[in-house]
Amino acid sequence: MPIVSTSTSAFYDRSTMDIADLRKRAEGLQADLSRGQRISRSSDDPVGASRLRQLQRADSLSQIDVANAAKATADLQLTDGALGSLADYVIRLKELTTQAANGTMTAATRSGIGTEIEAIRKNIIQLANSRDAAGNALFGGQSAGDAYTVDASGNAVYIGTATAGDLPLGDGQNVTRALTGPEVFNFSVNGNPTNLLDALKTLADALKAGGAGVQQAAQDGLAALNQGLDAVTTAQTVVGSRLSWIDLTTERRTNLGELRASEESEVGGTDIAATVAKLQETMTVLEASQASFTKLAGLSLFQLLR
């Protein structure tokens, strides 16, 4: 009797374990289909799980690069818009200065032109101190305050930082997010360094004061404005090149992201067709095992042995 009892018990235990294993396998395949992923823990595929972690870390770092690219683009677009306004100001200043250089112009008219040039200069200083996306002066570099301040003598003094700062775009690539005041406003006239704001103050003061040298002052001012417009145009080219660089790195990042997504799907993704076939096979074996167990358990031999 003990031998018969043990054999009967072993039959039931083995059958139960086999059926439970088949059910567990079927549930696992169904979970893979539901998740779309075949790896839920490292033990499922240690090598594949390690590669998935590497790909997921790369995706996370890429999101940081995306945010940096968006910030740099916003700042550069603001800079580009400000440079467009600055170019319009300089063109208007050239028109006024050309009029002032005319020998038939009266002193009163030249003084009026000087007053308008002075007003435009103030607008340009305000433009230089306008804010970027982070609330800093647009042409102040990394300074938290204004880019320019006006001293007691009316001179515009740059108080920003020497550089605008770089933002990483991934894979060791960086982009400078803006331009500093000196990069936009400083230039040389006949080898003599100056800047647009100083040149405008000198021009406005001379036109308002009048006198014998006022026409020459207007001509000198016109030469400075020509150089100033060239400097603004160069700055616009630099900004446009940086925006294009961001577009190129963004396109490359997008392509790399698509490649990572494809590899993630290949390494850890569920092969739908193969998994469905395995699930159907497992379910068939499970049903057959359950049916066989029922029949075997009902045989007369087992009935006699009970």
Tab-separated table of N, CA and C in Angstrom, residues 42 56 63 101 170 182 184 225 235-236 305:
chain	number	residue	atom	x	y	z
A	42	SER	N	16.241	41.272	-15.877
A	42	SER	CA	17.552	40.925	-16.424
A	42	SER	C	17.724	39.436	-16.649
A	56	GLN	N	18.596	52.924	-23.332
A	56	GLN	CA	17.698	53.785	-22.576
A	56	GLN	C	18.438	54.961	-21.952
A	63	GLN	N	17.454	63.505	-24.454
A	63	GLN	CA	16.415	64.452	-24.066
A	63	GLN	C	17.016	65.733	-23.493
A	101	ALA	N	25.185	115.461	-43.974
A	101	ALA	CA	26.448	115.721	-44.674
A	101	ALA	C	26.276	116.632	-45.873
A	170	GLY	N	25.226	67.345	-27.694
A	170	GLY	CA	25.426	65.896	-27.777
A	170	GLY	C	26.594	65.529	-28.653
A	182	PRO	N	29.940	93.622	-27.488
A	182	PRO	CA	31.112	93.937	-28.302
A	182	PRO	C	31.160	93.203	-29.636
A	184	VAL	N	28.757	92.602	-31.501
A	184	VAL	CA	27.802	93.225	-32.416
A	184	VAL	C	28.148	94.679	-32.702
A	225	LEU	N	29.033	104.458	-39.661
A	225	LEU	CA	27.775	103.719	-39.827
A	225	LEU	C	27.900	102.624	-40.881
A	235	ALA	N	27.197	89.752	-37.889
A	235	ALA	CA	26.569	89.116	-36.727
A	235	ALA	C	25.346	88.305	-37.146
A	236	GLN	N	24.563	88.833	-38.096
A	236	GLN	CA	23.401	88.094	-38.586
A	236	GLN	C	23.830	86.795	-39.265
A	305	LEU	N	-6.381	0.928	-7.361
A	305	LEU	CA	-5.291	1.190	-6.438
A	305	LEU	C	-5.673	2.112	-5.290
